[in-house]
Amino acid sequence: MDYNVNFDEEGDRLIGLFKELEEVIKNECRKTGIITDNKGISSLIDILSQKNSVVRKHKNELNLIRDVRNLNSHQGAKKYKYLVCPSPEINAKLENIINEIKNPPMIYDSKMCVKKQNMYCRNIDDSVYETIQTMSEKLYTHVPIFENNKLIGIFSENTLLDIVRLETGILLDENTNFYAIRDALKIENHSMESFEFISRRKNIYDVEDLFKNYFSSHKRVGCVYITENGRKEENILGMLTAWDVLGN
């Protein structure tokens, strides 16, 4: 225990921060059409957590901090100013959560996002064989394929499995380019994996939930690609894999 902590000051700070949290939660509720009249903070946190990924991520922590605040606000004995003395770390955590709710961490700005300039991409007339070699050496799993700067498909190990499984008759050798397997590259033709396109304005917890929902439904998402508004016809700005997101 740090005996240099002023517990009354930390208690006062917790009360002040929680009042700020209540206003922030109410504001976020109003933005999503949730009626706040005659509802306590516990109820609002529960309801908002169904729509707001940041609140959902920190729901258990917020409920724990709420319990501490309630003990200190409603305790009957007045021998001590506060029944429970919050640590500076708890107050710092609450402050960080409030800031995240007000300004959610954007996935595009995070270290999880591989920016377009750092992505391994190929063109329609590039060699499939050379691409496979590079993927093997660099451990790349998914390679966007472009034609005239427009995304026309994704190449992955599952592309090769689909070619074999569907008995396409395509023979791959050192001279085969991606044009020869164009149909197998199309996103809608990947039978064993899916791809998502999201807006650059999605936050980190939105994307975590996206991957978790896929896993819980026993579906495989190959990659998530980031564009301006989440439409696949837009320019690719970056990409994410499950390892990028859930491995951090």
C-alpha positions as a Python dict, from the first residue, in 0.01 Angstrom:
ca = {
    (1, 'M'): (0, 0, 0),
    (2, 'D'): (123, 348, -83),
    (3, 'Y'): (94, 542, 244),
    (4, 'N'): (161, 866, 59),
    (5, 'V'): (-180, 850, -111),
    (6, 'N'): (-430, 1107, 11),
    (7, 'F'): (-738, 887, 31),
    (8, 'D'): (-981, 1174, 78),
    (9, 'E'): (-850, 1339, -237),
    (10, 'E'): (-874, 1015, -434),
    (11, 'G'): (-1227, 961, -300),
    (12, 'D'): (-1326, 1312, -407),
    (13, 'R'): (-1168, 1250, -746),
    (14, 'L'): (-1368, 929, -794),
    (15, 'I'): (-1695, 1106, -713),
    (16, 'G'): (-1611, 1382, -962),
    (17, 'L'): (-1506, 1141, -1237),
    (18, 'F'): (-1818, 932, -1191),
    (19, 'K'): (-2037, 1240, -1231),
    (20, 'E'): (-1854, 1309, -1556),
    (21, 'L'): (-1908, 946, -1661),
    (22, 'E'): (-2282, 978, -1597),
    (23, 'E'): (-2301, 1279, -1830),
    (24, 'V'): (-2093, 1108, -2096),
    (25, 'I'): (-2310, 794, -2081),
    (26, 'K'): (-2628, 1001, -2108),
    (27, 'N'): (-2489, 1194, -2406),
    (28, 'E'): (-2396, 871, -2585),
    (29, 'C'): (-2742, 730, -2510),
    (30, 'R'): (-2908, 1033, -2664),
    (31, 'K'): (-2694, 997, -2977),
    (32, 'T'): (-2828, 645, -3028),
    (33, 'G'): (-3189, 730, -2944),
    (34, 'I'): (-3190, 575, -2597),
    (35, 'I'): (-3430, 753, -2360),
    (36, 'T'): (-3246, 848, -2040),
    (37, 'D'): (-3539, 979, -1835),
    (38, 'N'): (-3606, 791, -1513),
    (39, 'K'): (-3316, 553, -1570),
    (40, 'G'): (-3023, 508, -1335),
    (41, 'I'): (-2662, 484, -1447),
    (42, 'S'): (-2659, 104, -1404),
    (43, 'S'): (-2951, 63, -1642),
    (44, 'L'): (-2804, 308, -1894),
    (45, 'I'): (-2469, 128, -1896),
    (46, 'D'): (-2646, -204, -1959),
    (47, 'I'): (-2860, -65, -2241),
    (48, 'L'): (-2580, 134, -2404),
    (49, 'S'): (-2341, -161, -2392),
    (50, 'Q'): (-2567, -336, -2644),
    (51, 'K'): (-2496, -62, -2901),
    (52, 'N'): (-2164, 90, -2800),
    (53, 'S'): (-1859, -137, -2828),
    (54, 'V'): (-1644, 80, -2598),
    (55, 'V'): (-1898, 64, -2316),
    (56, 'R'): (-1944, -309, -2382),
    (57, 'K'): (-1567, -361, -2354),
    (58, 'H'): (-1548, -184, -2016),
    (59, 'K'): (-1889, -277, -1878),
    (60, 'N'): (-1762, -498, -1595),
    (61, 'E'): (-1504, -240, -1487),
    (62, 'L'): (-1765, 36, -1490),
    (63, 'N'): (-2001, -170, -1277),
    (64, 'L'): (-1725, -240, -1026),
    (65, 'I'): (-1631, 127, -1004),
    (66, 'R'): (-2001, 213, -973),
    (67, 'D'): (-2025, -16, -668),
    (68, 'V'): (-1731, 164, -506),
    (69, 'R'): (-1890, 499, -579),
    (70, 'N'): (-2221, 384, -431),
    (71, 'L'): (-2058, 264, -112),
    (72, 'N'): (-1885, 597, -69),
    (73, 'S'): (-2189, 806, -160),
    (74, 'H'): (-2455, 623, 39),
    (75, 'Q'): (-2275, 477, 341),
    (76, 'G'): (-2435, 578, 667),
    (77, 'A'): (-2138, 589, 903),
    (78, 'K'): (-1960, 923, 902),
    (79, 'K'): (-1657, 829, 1110),
    (80, 'Y'): (-1462, 829, 786),
    (81, 'K'): (-1530, 1045, 485),
    (82, 'Y'): (-1525, 741, 256),
    (83, 'L'): (-1591, 379, 340),
    (84, 'V'): (-1379, 257, 48),
    (85, 'C'): (-1061, 438, -50),
    (86, 'P'): (-1008, 418, -428),
    (87, 'S'): (-652, 390, -548),
    (88, 'P'): (-501, 636, -796),
    (89, 'E'): (-491, 347, -1044),
    (90, 'I'): (-870, 301, -1028),
    (91, 'N'): (-926, 671, -1087),
    (92, 'A'): (-678, 670, -1375),
    (93, 'K'): (-860, 372, -1524),
    (94, 'L'): (-1196, 547, -1500),
    (95, 'E'): (-1052, 860, -1656),
    (96, 'N'): (-913, 654, -1946),
    (97, 'I'): (-1248, 483, -2001),
    (98, 'I'): (-1427, 818, -2009),
    (99, 'N'): (-1178, 944, -2268),
    (100, 'E'): (-1224, 629, -2478),
    (101, 'I'): (-1601, 667, -2475),
    (102, 'K'): (-1570, 1029, -2586),
    (103, 'N'): (-1293, 958, -2837),
    (104, 'P'): (-1290, 588, -2930),
    (105, 'P'): (-953, 455, -3055),
    (106, 'M'): (-984, 421, -3432),
    (107, 'I'): (-868, 96, -3589),
    (108, 'Y'): (-706, 270, -3886),
    (109, 'D'): (-482, 472, -3653),
    (110, 'S'): (-381, 170, -3446),
    (111, 'K'): (-70, -44, -3475),
    (112, 'M'): (-296, -337, -3568),
    (113, 'C'): (-373, -189, -3908),
    (114, 'V'): (-136, -270, -4193),
    (115, 'K'): (-141, 42, -4408),
    (116, 'K'): (-175, 11, -4786),
    (117, 'Q'): (187, 118, -4843),
    (118, 'N'): (305, -174, -4627),
    (119, 'M'): (72, -435, -4777),
    (120, 'Y'): (194, -701, -5018),
    (121, 'C'): (-22, -654, -5326),
    (122, 'R'): (0, -796, -5679),
    (123, 'N'): (-137, -708, -6022),
    (124, 'I'): (-349, -924, -6250),
    (125, 'D'): (-56, -993, -6485),
    (126, 'D'): (190, -1092, -6208),
    (127, 'S'): (318, -1446, -6164),
    (128, 'V'): (120, -1676, -5934),
    (129, 'Y'): (429, -1892, -5876),
    (130, 'E'): (647, -1599, -5768),
    (131, 'T'): (370, -1474, -5540),
    (132, 'I'): (342, -1813, -5369),
    (133, 'Q'): (718, -1812, -5311),
    (134, 'T'): (704, -1469, -5149),
    (135, 'M'): (403, -1567, -4937),
    (136, 'S'): (592, -1873, -4815),
    (137, 'E'): (905, -1674, -4732),
    (138, 'K'): (727, -1381, -4565),
    (139, 'L'): (440, -1584, -4412),
    (140, 'Y'): (176, -1375, -4590),
    (141, 'T'): (-169, -1535, -4587),
    (142, 'H'): (-377, -1311, -4814),
    (143, 'V'): (-270, -1103, -5113),
    (144, 'P'): (-500, -845, -5276),
    (145, 'I'): (-492, -860, -5655),
    (146, 'F'): (-540, -539, -5855),
    (147, 'E'): (-618, -452, -6214),
    (148, 'N'): (-581, -87, -6319),
    (149, 'N'): (-555, 6, -5949),
    (150, 'K'): (-891, -159, -5877),
    (151, 'L'): (-925, -455, -5640),
    (152, 'I'): (-1050, -756, -5835),
    (153, 'G'): (-992, -1033, -5581),
    (154, 'I'): (-787, -1196, -5307),
    (155, 'F'): (-529, -1470, -5343),
    (156, 'S'): (-476, -1711, -5053),
    (157, 'E'): (-400, -2078, -4992),
    (158, 'N'): (-774, -2136, -5001),
    (159, 'T'): (-776, -2009, -5359),
    (160, 'L'): (-552, -2299, -5455),
    (161, 'L'): (-770, -2546, -5265),
    (162, 'D'): (-1078, -2418, -5444),
    (163, 'I'): (-907, -2457, -5782),
    (164, 'V'): (-828, -2821, -5702),
    (165, 'R'): (-1161, -2899, -5532),
    (166, 'L'): (-1371, -2758, -5814),
    (167, 'E'): (-1166, -2941, -6077),
    (168, 'T'): (-1127, -2627, -6285),
    (169, 'G'): (-868, -2783, -6509),
    (170, 'I'): (-633, -2490, -6449),
    (171, 'L'): (-268, -2592, -6451),
    (172, 'L'): (-36, -2375, -6247),
    (173, 'D'): (324, -2342, -6356),
    (174, 'E'): (595, -2076, -6356),
    (175, 'N'): (426, -1895, -6646),
    (176, 'T'): (77, -1872, -6494),
    (177, 'N'): (-39, -1522, -6408),
    (178, 'F'): (-337, -1418, -6202),
    (179, 'Y'): (-549, -1349, -6508),
    (180, 'A'): (-562, -1726, -6566),
    (181, 'I'): (-729, -1779, -6227),
    (182, 'R'): (-930, -1458, -6226),
    (183, 'D'): (-1263, -1621, -6134),
    (184, 'A'): (-1113, -1804, -5836),
    (185, 'L'): (-983, -1474, -5699),
    (186, 'K'): (-1324, -1310, -5677),
    (187, 'I'): (-1429, -1246, -5319),
    (188, 'E'): (-1768, -1408, -5368),
    (189, 'N'): (-1603, -1726, -5499),
    (190, 'H'): (-1400, -1800, -5186),
    (191, 'S'): (-1586, -2100, -5048),
    (192, 'M'): (-1393, -2148, -4723),
    (193, 'E'): (-1352, -1792, -4597),
    (194, 'S'): (-1519, -1453, -4599),
    (195, 'F'): (-1387, -1100, -4628),
    (196, 'E'): (-1515, -785, -4467),
    (197, 'F'): (-1480, -421, -4569),
    (198, 'I'): (-1509, -161, -4294),
    (199, 'S'): (-1490, 215, -4268),
    (200, 'R'): (-1170, 377, -4148),
    (201, 'R'): (-1386, 532, -3875),
    (202, 'K'): (-1458, 201, -3703),
    (203, 'N'): (-1305, 174, -3358),
    (204, 'I'): (-1084, -104, -3227),
    (205, 'Y'): (-1356, -267, -3019),
    (206, 'D'): (-1600, -275, -3312),
    (207, 'V'): (-1345, -481, -3502),
    (208, 'E'): (-1270, -708, -3206),
    (209, 'D'): (-1643, -782, -3185),
    (210, 'L'): (-1656, -853, -3559),
    (211, 'F'): (-1388, -1123, -3533),
    (212, 'K'): (-1535, -1269, -3213),
    (213, 'N'): (-1879, -1295, -3376),
    (214, 'Y'): (-1727, -1483, -3669),
    (215, 'F'): (-1547, -1724, -3437),
    (216, 'S'): (-1852, -1782, -3218),
    (217, 'S'): (-2055, -1874, -3527),
    (218, 'H'): (-1775, -2106, -3645),
    (219, 'K'): (-1713, -1903, -3958),
    (220, 'R'): (-1376, -1797, -4092),
    (221, 'V'): (-1298, -1440, -4189),
    (222, 'G'): (-986, -1428, -4402),
    (223, 'C'): (-914, -1057, -4378),
    (224, 'V'): (-1077, -727, -4303),
    (225, 'Y'): (-1001, -449, -4548),
    (226, 'I'): (-1033, -83, -4457),
    (227, 'T'): (-1173, 174, -4699),
    (228, 'E'): (-1308, 523, -4653),
    (229, 'N'): (-1669, 418, -4599),
    (230, 'G'): (-1648, 39, -4583),
    (231, 'R'): (-1740, -29, -4947),
    (232, 'K'): (-1534, -279, -5145),
    (233, 'E'): (-1536, -66, -5459),
    (234, 'E'): (-1343, 207, -5276),
    (235, 'N'): (-965, 230, -5258),
    (236, 'I'): (-804, 0, -5003),
    (237, 'L'): (-647, 196, -4717),
    (238, 'G'): (-531, -91, -4499),
    (239, 'M'): (-598, -444, -4384),
    (240, 'L'): (-636, -655, -4068),
    (241, 'T'): (-620, -1023, -3987),
    (242, 'A'): (-756, -1200, -3679),
    (243, 'W'): (-399, -1230, -3553),
    (244, 'D'): (-347, -853, -3588),
    (245, 'V'): (-655, -780, -3378),
    (246, 'L'): (-697, -1063, -3126),
    (247, 'G'): (-326, -1132, -3091),
    (248, 'N'): (-260, -783, -2948),
}
